[in-house]
Amino acid sequence: MAVADPIPSIVGALKCQKDSYLRTFETQVISCQEYTPPPTPQSTKSKTKKSTDPSKFPQTTDSKSWLIELADSVLFPEGGGQPTDKGTITPLSAEKADPIPIASIQRHGLRCIHFSPKPLTPGTKVRQDIDFPRRWYHMQQHTGQHLLSAIMDGMDLPTLGWSMGAAGEMNYVELPRKPSETEIRVVQEECNKAIRENVGITVETPEGKGSDSLPEDYDREKGVVRFIKIGDLDYNACCGTHLKQTSHIGVILLHHTASVRGTNCRLYFSAGDRAIKTATESINGLRSIAVSMSCASAPAEVAAGVQRLSEQVSEARKKEKKMLAEIAGFEGARIRAALQDRERVFSCRSTDGLDFVNMVVFEIKDVVKERGVVVLCSGEVKTAGSIVVLGKPDLVERMAANIKEVVTTAKGGGKGEKWQGKVTEWQKGEIEALRKAVDEV
């Protein structure tokens, strides 16, 4: 691998980390190496440890790619919970050179590596251009998380970890316990108060000061440990890109919680443009629900409408269950009467499922085991279904064997007076074939 001077900047002191608002930057290619996938999968014993050998970098595409290292980079490599930047690299040595799309930048050791679909000769002067809306989006979430964690830390809610959700999703912080509704309200108020106060955000790189959160493959002696300072609120080690003032976060919205791993809890949140988008989608969603329910779109009105609808559905289900019980009673009576004249009876109810079948079983179980065998099934063509066979043990066994021959996707088991099975998907003609098999056994 050819190498050209100057010595590349290390991760921790990259241009993107020194000036996170910079959108374009001219630099030069230091090295370029074609990516070669490793012959065998790499060990996953450690989730944080990465190999510094370029041949072992993760492959993100099926097409060829090259590993390009530049003298410096305005494109941020994935790290600190923040996704990789995206952008372009344009050679400056040729006229009308096409920008090369860069969709992945990775840190390995102290190196910043750009995955490129095209090679570039070491020494080539290039211009980097960043997808800044994506960077801004990430910085709002990342700086928002730092502020949120700082506020919660003062309320006995230390952050155990966090995750930046993909576009369209929410972020979350993991906490050792579930916060109360009052705590959530106070945290949100305090966060947005700090945003309105426009607290300054700075980066410090004090010599000799380390951090327990550094990745295993980051050289603690040669590397640069960055600390993000939010006024007097927060001082934490972080390699990510951050906003310069809290007002640029815009807003922080706290959402729902979810319990994980014992008493731990995830608190979901969104910040900045993502929070505004989420709020807008929620408002539009409420409006759509309100229109369908013929009520006002105010949250309280929609909630009351949903409650009324829930009560109506509950009442309808009770009525449905009562009607099914009555129908099952009639079907049970029909089967008991049929067993007076013959030994085998078939019953199929296509849409009511196993619950209805079990109701019928309850109606006939005391009679059928003395008089013959009954085959009950549910479902219709191209749907799943159930089959229950009830009656004299010898007849049940013979009928179960016939079912497996007639219904191709039927699987089940049982012994004695009952056999029960599931049908993954009824095929055309199988229900009628089963009816015929019952009559002819």
CSV table of C-alpha atoms in Angstrom, one decimal:
chain,number,residue,atom,x,y,z
A,1,MET,CA,0.0,0.0,0.0
A,2,ALA,CA,1.6,3.3,-1.2
A,3,VAL,CA,1.7,6.0,1.4
A,4,ALA,CA,2.3,9.8,0.8
A,5,ASP,CA,3.0,12.6,3.2
A,6,PRO,CA,1.6,14.3,5.2
A,7,ILE,CA,0.9,12.1,8.2
A,8,PRO,CA,-2.9,11.7,8.4
A,9,SER,CA,-4.9,13.3,11.3
A,10,ILE,CA,-6.0,10.8,13.9
A,11,VAL,CA,-9.6,10.2,15.0
A,12,GLY,CA,-10.2,12.6,17.9
A,13,ALA,CA,-8.4,15.4,16.1
A,14,LEU,CA,-10.2,15.3,12.7
A,15,LYS,CA,-11.5,18.4,11.0
A,16,CYS,CA,-15.1,17.3,11.5
A,17,GLN,CA,-14.4,17.0,15.2
A,18,LYS,CA,-12.7,20.4,15.4
A,19,ASP,CA,-15.4,22.2,13.4
A,20,SER,CA,-18.7,20.3,13.3
A,21,TYR,CA,-20.4,23.0,11.2
A,22,LEU,CA,-17.9,22.8,8.3
A,23,ARG,CA,-19.5,21.5,5.2
A,24,THR,CA,-16.7,21.3,2.6
A,25,PHE,CA,-13.0,20.7,2.9
A,26,GLU,CA,-10.0,20.2,0.6
A,27,THR,CA,-7.4,17.6,1.5
A,28,GLN,CA,-5.4,14.9,-0.2
A,29,VAL,CA,-5.3,11.1,-0.4
A,30,ILE,CA,-2.8,9.4,1.8
A,31,SER,CA,-3.4,5.8,1.0
A,32,CYS,CA,-5.8,3.6,-1.1
A,33,GLN,CA,-6.2,-0.1,-0.7
A,34,GLU,CA,-8.7,-2.4,-2.4
A,35,TYR,CA,-11.0,-4.1,0.1
A,36,THR,CA,-10.5,-7.9,0.3
A,37,PRO,CA,-13.0,-9.8,2.5
A,38,PRO,CA,-11.5,-12.0,5.2
A,39,PRO,CA,-11.6,-15.8,4.3
A,40,THR,CA,-13.4,-16.7,7.5
A,41,PRO,CA,-15.9,-14.8,9.7
A,42,GLN,CA,-14.2,-12.9,12.5
A,43,SER,CA,-14.8,-13.7,16.2
A,44,THR,CA,-17.6,-11.8,17.9
A,45,LYS,CA,-16.4,-12.3,21.4
A,46,SER,CA,-16.1,-8.6,22.0
A,47,LYS,CA,-18.8,-6.2,20.7
A,48,THR,CA,-16.6,-3.1,21.1
A,49,LYS,CA,-13.2,-4.4,19.8
A,50,LYS,CA,-12.4,-3.8,16.2
A,51,SER,CA,-9.6,-5.0,14.1
A,52,THR,CA,-7.1,-2.5,12.9
A,53,ASP,CA,-6.2,-4.7,9.9
A,54,PRO,CA,-8.0,-3.2,6.8
A,55,SER,CA,-8.5,-6.7,5.3
A,56,LYS,CA,-10.8,-7.4,8.2
A,57,PHE,CA,-13.1,-4.4,7.9
A,58,PRO,CA,-16.8,-5.2,7.6
A,59,GLN,CA,-18.0,-5.4,4.0
A,60,THR,CA,-21.1,-3.3,3.4
A,61,THR,CA,-21.7,-4.0,-0.2
A,62,ASP,CA,-21.4,-6.8,-2.7
A,63,SER,CA,-19.5,-4.7,-5.3
A,64,LYS,CA,-15.8,-3.8,-5.1
A,65,SER,CA,-14.8,-1.1,-2.7
A,66,TRP,CA,-11.5,0.7,-1.7
A,67,LEU,CA,-10.3,1.8,1.7
A,68,ILE,CA,-9.2,5.4,1.4
A,69,GLU,CA,-7.4,7.4,4.1
A,70,LEU,CA,-7.1,11.1,3.7
A,71,ALA,CA,-4.8,13.7,5.3
A,72,ASP,CA,-7.8,14.9,7.3
A,73,SER,CA,-11.6,14.5,7.0
A,74,VAL,CA,-14.7,16.6,7.4
A,75,LEU,CA,-16.7,13.4,7.2
A,76,PHE,CA,-17.3,11.8,10.6
A,77,PRO,CA,-16.5,8.1,11.1
A,78,GLU,CA,-19.2,6.1,13.0
A,79,GLY,CA,-18.6,6.2,16.7
A,80,GLY,CA,-19.8,7.2,20.2
A,81,GLY,CA,-23.4,6.1,19.3
A,82,GLN,CA,-23.4,8.4,16.3
A,83,PRO,CA,-23.9,7.0,12.8
A,84,THR,CA,-21.4,7.6,10.0
A,85,ASP,CA,-21.6,10.7,7.9
A,86,LYS,CA,-22.4,10.5,4.2
A,87,GLY,CA,-21.0,12.8,1.5
A,88,THR,CA,-18.8,12.9,-1.6
A,89,ILE,CA,-15.1,13.0,-2.5
A,90,THR,CA,-14.3,14.9,-5.7
A,91,PRO,CA,-10.8,14.7,-7.3
A,92,LEU,CA,-9.4,18.2,-8.0
A,93,SER,CA,-6.6,17.1,-10.3
A,94,ALA,CA,-9.0,16.4,-13.2
A,95,GLU,CA,-11.4,18.7,-15.0
A,96,LYS,CA,-15.1,18.0,-14.5
A,97,ALA,CA,-14.4,15.0,-12.2
A,98,ASP,CA,-17.5,13.3,-11.0
A,99,PRO,CA,-18.1,13.3,-7.2
A,100,ILE,CA,-17.5,9.9,-5.6
A,101,PRO,CA,-20.3,9.0,-3.2
A,102,ILE,CA,-19.2,8.0,0.2
A,103,ALA,CA,-21.8,6.1,2.3
A,104,SER,CA,-19.6,4.7,5.1
A,105,ILE,CA,-16.7,6.1,7.1
A,106,GLN,CA,-15.3,3.9,9.9
A,107,ARG,CA,-12.8,4.3,12.7
A,108,HIS,CA,-10.2,1.6,13.1
A,109,GLY,CA,-7.7,2.3,15.8
A,110,LEU,CA,-6.7,5.9,15.3
A,111,ARG,CA,-7.4,5.8,11.5
A,112,CYS,CA,-10.4,7.3,9.7
A,113,ILE,CA,-11.2,5.0,6.7
A,114,HIS,CA,-13.5,6.0,3.8
A,115,PHE,CA,-15.3,3.2,1.9
A,116,SER,CA,-15.2,4.2,-1.7
A,117,PRO,CA,-16.7,2.6,-4.8
A,118,LYS,CA,-13.7,3.9,-6.8
A,119,PRO,CA,-9.9,4.0,-6.2
A,120,LEU,CA,-7.9,7.2,-5.8
A,121,THR,CA,-4.2,7.6,-6.3
A,122,PRO,CA,-2.2,8.6,-3.2
A,123,GLY,CA,-1.3,12.3,-3.4
A,124,THR,CA,-4.5,13.2,-5.3
A,125,LYS,CA,-6.0,16.5,-4.1
A,126,VAL,CA,-9.6,16.1,-3.3
A,127,ARG,CA,-12.6,18.0,-2.0
A,128,GLN,CA,-14.9,16.5,0.6
A,129,ASP,CA,-18.6,17.6,0.7
A,130,ILE,CA,-20.8,16.5,3.5
A,131,ASP,CA,-24.5,15.7,3.5
A,132,PHE,CA,-25.0,18.4,6.1
A,133,PRO,CA,-28.8,17.9,6.8
A,134,ARG,CA,-27.9,14.4,7.9
A,135,ARG,CA,-25.1,15.6,10.1
A,136,TRP,CA,-27.3,18.3,11.6
A,137,TYR,CA,-30.0,15.7,12.3
A,138,HIS,CA,-27.4,13.5,14.1
A,139,MET,CA,-26.0,16.4,16.1
A,140,GLN,CA,-29.4,17.4,17.4
A,141,GLN,CA,-30.0,13.9,18.7
A,142,HIS,CA,-26.5,13.4,20.1
A,143,THR,CA,-26.2,16.8,21.8
A,144,GLY,CA,-29.8,16.4,22.9
A,145,GLN,CA,-28.9,13.1,24.6
A,146,HIS,CA,-26.0,14.7,26.4
A,147,LEU,CA,-28.3,17.4,27.8
A,148,LEU,CA,-31.0,15.0,28.7
A,149,SER,CA,-28.6,12.7,30.5
A,150,ALA,CA,-27.1,15.6,32.4
A,151,ILE,CA,-30.5,16.8,33.6
A,152,MET,CA,-31.5,13.3,34.6
A,153,ASP,CA,-28.2,12.6,36.4
A,154,GLY,CA,-29.1,15.3,38.8
A,155,MET,CA,-32.4,13.6,39.6
A,156,ASP,CA,-31.0,10.2,40.5
A,157,LEU,CA,-31.6,8.8,37.0
A,158,PRO,CA,-28.1,8.0,35.6
A,159,THR,CA,-27.9,7.0,32.0
A,160,LEU,CA,-26.6,3.4,31.6
A,161,GLY,CA,-26.5,3.5,27.8
A,162,TRP,CA,-28.3,5.1,24.8
A,163,SER,CA,-29.2,4.4,21.2
A,164,MET,CA,-29.8,6.9,18.3
A,165,GLY,CA,-32.7,5.6,16.4
A,166,ALA,CA,-32.6,5.3,12.6
A,167,ALA,CA,-34.4,7.9,10.5
A,168,GLY,CA,-38.1,7.8,11.3
A,169,GLU,CA,-37.5,6.2,14.7
A,170,MET,CA,-37.0,7.5,18.3
A,171,ASN,CA,-33.9,7.4,20.3
A,172,TYR,CA,-33.7,6.0,23.8
A,173,VAL,CA,-31.7,6.2,27.0
A,174,GLU,CA,-31.5,3.2,29.3
A,175,LEU,CA,-32.1,4.0,33.0
A,176,PRO,CA,-31.7,1.8,36.2
A,177,ARG,CA,-35.4,2.3,37.0
A,178,LYS,CA,-38.6,3.6,35.5
A,179,PRO,CA,-39.1,7.4,36.1
A,180,SER,CA,-42.5,8.6,37.3
A,181,GLU,CA,-44.8,10.7,35.2
A,182,THR,CA,-43.9,13.7,37.3
A,183,GLU,CA,-40.2,13.1,36.8
A,184,ILE,CA,-40.6,12.8,33.1
A,185,ARG,CA,-42.5,16.1,33.0
A,186,VAL,CA,-39.9,17.8,35.1
A,187,VAL,CA,-37.0,16.4,33.0
A,188,GLN,CA,-38.6,17.6,29.8
A,189,GLU,CA,-39.2,21.1,31.2
A,190,GLU,CA,-35.6,21.4,32.5
A,191,CYS,CA,-34.2,20.3,29.2
A,192,ASN,CA,-36.2,22.8,27.2
A,193,LYS,CA,-35.4,25.5,29.7
A,194,ALA,CA,-31.6,24.9,29.1
A,195,ILE,CA,-32.3,25.0,25.3
A,196,ARG,CA,-34.0,28.4,25.7
A,197,GLU,CA,-31.2,29.8,27.8
A,198,ASN,CA,-28.8,29.0,24.9
A,199,VAL,CA,-26.0,27.5,26.9
A,200,GLY,CA,-22.7,27.4,25.1
A,201,ILE,CA,-21.2,24.0,24.2
A,202,THR,CA,-17.4,23.5,23.9
A,203,VAL,CA,-14.9,20.8,23.3
A,204,GLU,CA,-11.9,20.3,25.6
A,205,THR,CA,-8.9,17.9,25.1
A,206,PRO,CA,-7.1,18.1,28.5
A,207,GLU,CA,-3.8,16.3,28.5
A,208,GLY,CA,-3.4,13.3,30.8
A,209,LYS,CA,-7.2,13.0,31.4
A,210,GLY,CA,-8.6,9.7,30.3
A,211,SER,CA,-11.9,8.0,30.1
A,212,ASP,CA,-13.3,4.6,31.0
A,213,SER,CA,-15.6,4.7,27.9
A,214,LEU,CA,-12.8,4.5,25.3
A,215,PRO,CA,-13.0,1.6,22.8
A,216,GLU,CA,-10.5,-1.2,23.4
A,217,ASP,CA,-8.6,-0.6,20.1
A,218,TYR,CA,-8.2,3.2,20.7
A,219,ASP,CA,-4.6,4.0,21.6
A,220,ARG,CA,-4.8,5.9,24.9
A,221,GLU,CA,-1.3,7.3,24.7
A,222,LYS,CA,-1.3,8.5,21.1
A,223,GLY,CA,-5.0,9.3,20.8
A,224,VAL,CA,-6.9,12.4,21.7
A,225,VAL,CA,-9.6,12.2,24.4
A,226,ARG,CA,-12.4,14.8,23.8
A,227,PHE,CA,-14.7,16.1,26.5
A,228,ILE,CA,-18.0,17.8,25.6
A,229,LYS,CA,-18.8,20.7,28.0
A,230,ILE,CA,-22.4,22.1,28.2
A,231,GLY,CA,-22.0,25.1,30.4
A,232,ASP,CA,-22.0,24.0,34.0
A,233,LEU,CA,-24.5,21.2,33.2
A,234,ASP,CA,-22.4,18.5,31.7
A,235,TYR,CA,-18.8,17.4,31.1
A,236,ASN,CA,-18.4,14.0,29.4
A,237,ALA,CA,-16.0,12.2,27.1
A,238,CYS,CA,-17.3,11.8,23.6
A,239,CYS,CA,-15.8,11.4,20.1
A,240,GLY,CA,-19.0,12.6,18.3
A,241,THR,CA,-19.8,15.8,16.5
A,242,HIS,CA,-21.8,18.3,18.6
A,243,LEU,CA,-23.7,21.5,18.3
A,244,LYS,CA,-22.2,24.8,19.5
A,245,GLN,CA,-25.1,26.0,21.6
A,246,THR,CA,-28.1,24.4,23.2
A,247,SER,CA,-30.6,26.6,21.2
A,248,HIS,CA,-29.6,24.6,18.1
A,249,ILE,CA,-31.1,21.5,19.6
A,250,GLY,CA,-34.4,23.2,19.1
A,251,VAL,CA,-36.6,21.1,21.4
A,252,ILE,CA,-36.5,17.8,23.3
A,253,LEU,CA,-39.6,15.6,23.6
A,254,LEU,CA,-39.9,12.7,25.9
A,255,HIS,CA,-42.1,9.8,24.8
A,256,HIS,CA,-43.0,6.4,26.3
A,257,THR,CA,-41.0,4.0,28.5
A,258,ALA,CA,-40.3,0.3,28.1
A,259,SER,CA,-39.1,-2.1,30.8
A,260,VAL,CA,-35.9,-4.1,30.0
A,261,ARG,CA,-33.6,-6.4,31.9
A,262,GLY,CA,-35.1,-6.6,35.3
A,263,THR,CA,-35.7,-3.1,36.8
A,264,ASN,CA,-34.0,-1.2,33.9
A,265,CYS,CA,-36.1,1.0,31.7
A,266,ARG,CA,-35.8,2.6,28.3
A,267,LEU,CA,-37.0,6.2,28.0
A,268,TYR,CA,-37.6,7.1,24.4
A,269,PHE,CA,-37.0,10.7,23.2
A,270,SER,CA,-36.6,12.8,20.1
A,271,ALA,CA,-34.8,16.1,19.6
A,272,GLY,CA,-34.8,19.0,17.1
A,273,ASP,CA,-36.1,18.4,13.6
A,274,ARG,CA,-36.9,14.7,14.5
A,275,ALA,CA,-39.0,15.8,17.4
A,276,ILE,CA,-40.9,18.4,15.2
A,277,LYS,CA,-41.5,15.7,12.6
A,278,THR,CA,-42.7,13.2,15.2
A,279,ALA,CA,-45.0,15.8,16.7
A,280,THR,CA,-46.4,16.8,13.2
A,281,GLU,CA,-47.0,13.1,12.4
A,282,SER,CA,-48.8,12.7,15.7
A,283,ILE,CA,-51.0,15.7,15.1
A,284,ASN,CA,-51.9,14.5,11.6
A,285,GLY,CA,-52.5,11.0,13.0
A,286,LEU,CA,-54.9,12.4,15.7
A,287,ARG,CA,-56.7,14.4,13.0
A,288,SER,CA,-57.2,11.3,10.8
A,289,ILE,CA,-58.5,9.3,13.8
A,290,ALA,CA,-60.8,12.2,14.7
A,291,VAL,CA,-62.2,12.3,11.2
A,292,SER,CA,-62.9,8.6,11.1
A,293,MET,CA,-64.5,8.8,14.5
A,294,SER,CA,-66.5,12.0,13.8
A,295,CYS,CA,-65.1,13.9,16.8
A,296,ALA,CA,-63.0,16.9,17.4
A,297,SER,CA,-59.2,16.5,16.9
A,298,ALA,CA,-58.2,17.8,20.3
A,299,PRO,CA,-56.3,15.0,22.2
A,300,ALA,CA,-58.8,14.8,25.0
A,301,GLU,CA,-61.7,14.4,22.5
A,302,VAL,CA,-59.8,11.7,20.5
A,303,ALA,CA,-59.0,9.9,23.7
A,304,ALA,CA,-62.7,10.0,24.8
A,305,GLY,CA,-63.7,8.8,21.4
A,306,VAL,CA,-61.3,5.9,21.5
A,307,GLN,CA,-62.5,5.0,24.9
A,308,ARG,CA,-66.1,4.9,23.7
A,309,LEU,CA,-65.1,2.8,20.7
A,310,SER,CA,-63.2,0.4,22.9
A,311,GLU,CA,-66.3,0.0,25.1
A,312,GLN,CA,-68.5,-0.6,22.0
A,313,VAL,CA,-66.0,-3.2,20.7
A,314,SER,CA,-66.0,-4.9,24.1
A,315,GLU,CA,-69.8,-5.0,24.2
A,316,ALA,CA,-69.9,-6.3,20.6
A,317,ARG,CA,-67.5,-9.1,21.5
A,318,LYS,CA,-69.7,-10.1,24.4
A,319,LYS,CA,-72.7,-10.3,22.1
A,320,GLU,CA,-70.7,-12.2,19.5
A,321,LYS,CA,-69.5,-14.7,22.1
A,322,LYS,CA,-73.1,-15.1,23.3
A,323,MET,CA,-74.4,-15.7,19.8
A,324,LEU,CA,-71.6,-18.2,19.0
A,325,ALA,CA,-72.5,-20.1,22.2
A,326,GLU,CA,-76.1,-20.2,21.0
A,327,ILE,CA,-75.1,-21.4,17.5
A,328,ALA,CA,-72.8,-24.0,19.1
A,329,GLY,CA,-75.8,-25.2,21.1
A,330,PHE,CA,-77.8,-25.6,18.0
A,331,GLU,CA,-74.9,-27.3,16.2
A,332,GLY,CA,-74.4,-29.6,19.2
A,333,ALA,CA,-78.1,-30.5,19.1
A,334,ARG,CA,-77.8,-31.3,15.4
A,335,ILE,CA,-74.8,-33.5,15.9
A,336,ARG,CA,-76.5,-35.4,18.8
A,337,ALA,CA,-79.5,-36.0,16.7
A,338,ALA,CA,-77.4,-37.2,13.7
A,339,LEU,CA,-75.6,-39.6,15.9
A,340,GLN,CA,-78.9,-41.4,16.6
A,341,ASP,CA,-79.0,-42.5,13.0
A,342,ARG,CA,-75.3,-42.9,12.0
A,343,GLU,CA,-71.9,-43.4,13.6
A,344,ARG,CA,-69.9,-40.6,11.9
A,345,VAL,CA,-70.8,-36.9,11.7
A,346,PHE,CA,-68.9,-34.0,10.1
A,347,SER,CA,-69.2,-30.3,11.0
A,348,CYS,CA,-67.3,-27.3,9.5
A,349,ARG,CA,-67.7,-23.6,10.5
A,350,SER,CA,-65.3,-21.7,8.2
A,351,THR,CA,-65.0,-18.3,9.9
A,352,ASP,CA,-65.4,-18.9,13.7
A,353,GLY,CA,-62.2,-20.7,14.5
A,354,LEU,CA,-61.1,-23.0,17.3
A,355,ASP,CA,-63.1,-21.2,20.0
A,356,PHE,CA,-66.4,-22.2,18.3
A,357,VAL,CA,-65.1,-25.7,17.7
A,358,ASN,CA,-64.4,-26.1,21.4
A,359,MET,CA,-67.9,-24.8,22.3
A,360,VAL,CA,-69.4,-27.5,20.1
A,361,VAL,CA,-67.1,-30.1,21.8
A,362,PHE,CA,-68.4,-29.0,25.2
A,363,GLU,CA,-72.0,-29.6,23.9
A,364,ILE,CA,-71.4,-33.1,22.6
A,365,LYS,CA,-68.5,-34.6,24.6
A,366,ASP,CA,-70.7,-36.7,26.9
A,367,VAL,CA,-72.7,-38.2,24.0
A,368,VAL,CA,-70.2,-38.8,21.2
A,369,LYS,CA,-67.8,-41.0,23.0
A,370,GLU,CA,-70.6,-43.6,23.4
A,371,ARG,CA,-72.1,-43.4,20.0
A,372,GLY,CA,-69.4,-42.8,17.3
A,373,VAL,CA,-67.0,-40.2,16.1
A,374,VAL,CA,-67.4,-36.5,15.1
A,375,VAL,CA,-65.0,-34.5,13.0
A,376,LEU,CA,-65.1,-30.7,13.7
A,377,CYS,CA,-63.1,-28.2,11.6
A,378,SER,CA,-62.7,-24.5,10.9
A,379,GLY,CA,-61.2,-22.4,8.1
A,380,GLU,CA,-61.5,-22.1,4.4
A,381,VAL,CA,-59.4,-22.3,1.2
A,382,LYS,CA,-56.0,-20.5,1.4
A,383,THR,CA,-56.4,-19.9,5.2
A,384,ALA,CA,-55.3,-21.7,8.3
A,385,GLY,CA,-57.7,-23.8,10.4
A,386,SER,CA,-58.2,-26.4,13.1
A,387,ILE,CA,-59.5,-29.9,13.3
A,388,VAL,CA,-60.8,-31.8,16.3
A,389,VAL,CA,-61.8,-35.5,16.3
A,390,LEU,CA,-63.9,-36.7,19.2
A,391,GLY,CA,-65.5,-40.1,19.9
A,392,LYS,CA,-64.8,-43.7,20.4
A,393,PRO,CA,-61.0,-44.3,20.7
A,394,ASP,CA,-60.7,-46.8,17.8
A,395,LEU,CA,-62.8,-44.6,15.5
A,396,VAL,CA,-60.8,-41.5,16.5
A,397,GLU,CA,-57.5,-43.3,15.6
A,398,ARG,CA,-58.8,-44.4,12.2
A,399,MET,CA,-60.2,-41.0,11.4
A,400,ALA,CA,-57.0,-39.2,12.4
A,401,ALA,CA,-55.0,-41.4,9.9
A,402,ASN,CA,-57.5,-40.5,7.1
A,403,ILE,CA,-57.2,-36.8,7.9
A,404,LYS,CA,-53.4,-36.9,7.4
A,405,GLU,CA,-54.0,-38.4,4.0
A,406,VAL,CA,-56.7,-36.0,2.9
A,407,VAL,CA,-55.4,-32.7,4.3
A,408,THR,CA,-51.8,-32.1,3.2
A,409,THR,CA,-50.8,-29.5,5.8
A,410,ALA,CA,-52.6,-31.0,8.8
A,411,LYS,CA,-50.4,-31.7,11.8
A,412,GLY,CA,-51.6,-32.8,15.2
A,413,GLY,CA,-51.8,-35.5,17.9
A,414,GLY,CA,-53.8,-37.1,20.6
A,415,LYS,CA,-54.9,-40.4,21.9
A,416,GLY,CA,-58.0,-42.1,23.3
A,417,GLU,CA,-61.2,-40.1,22.8
A,418,LYS,CA,-59.7,-37.0,21.2
A,419,TRP,CA,-57.3,-36.0,18.4
A,420,GLN,CA,-56.6,-32.3,17.7
A,421,GLY,CA,-54.6,-30.7,14.9
A,422,LYS,CA,-53.8,-27.5,13.0
A,423,VAL,CA,-54.0,-26.9,9.3
A,424,THR,CA,-51.4,-24.5,8.0
A,425,GLU,CA,-53.4,-23.8,4.9
A,426,TRP,CA,-56.5,-25.5,3.5
A,427,GLN,CA,-56.0,-26.4,-0.2
A,428,LYS,CA,-58.8,-26.3,-2.8
A,429,GLY,CA,-61.2,-29.2,-2.4
A,430,GLU,CA,-59.7,-30.5,0.9
A,431,ILE,CA,-62.7,-29.6,3.1
A,432,GLU,CA,-65.1,-31.4,0.8
A,433,ALA,CA,-62.7,-34.3,0.5
A,434,LEU,CA,-62.6,-34.5,4.3
A,435,ARG,CA,-66.4,-34.4,4.5
A,436,LYS,CA,-66.5,-37.3,2.0
A,437,ALA,CA,-63.8,-39.2,3.9
A,438,VAL,CA,-65.9,-39.0,7.1
A,439,ASP,CA,-69.0,-40.3,5.3
A,440,GLU,CA,-67.1,-43.2,3.7
A,441,VAL,CA,-64.9,-44.5,6.4
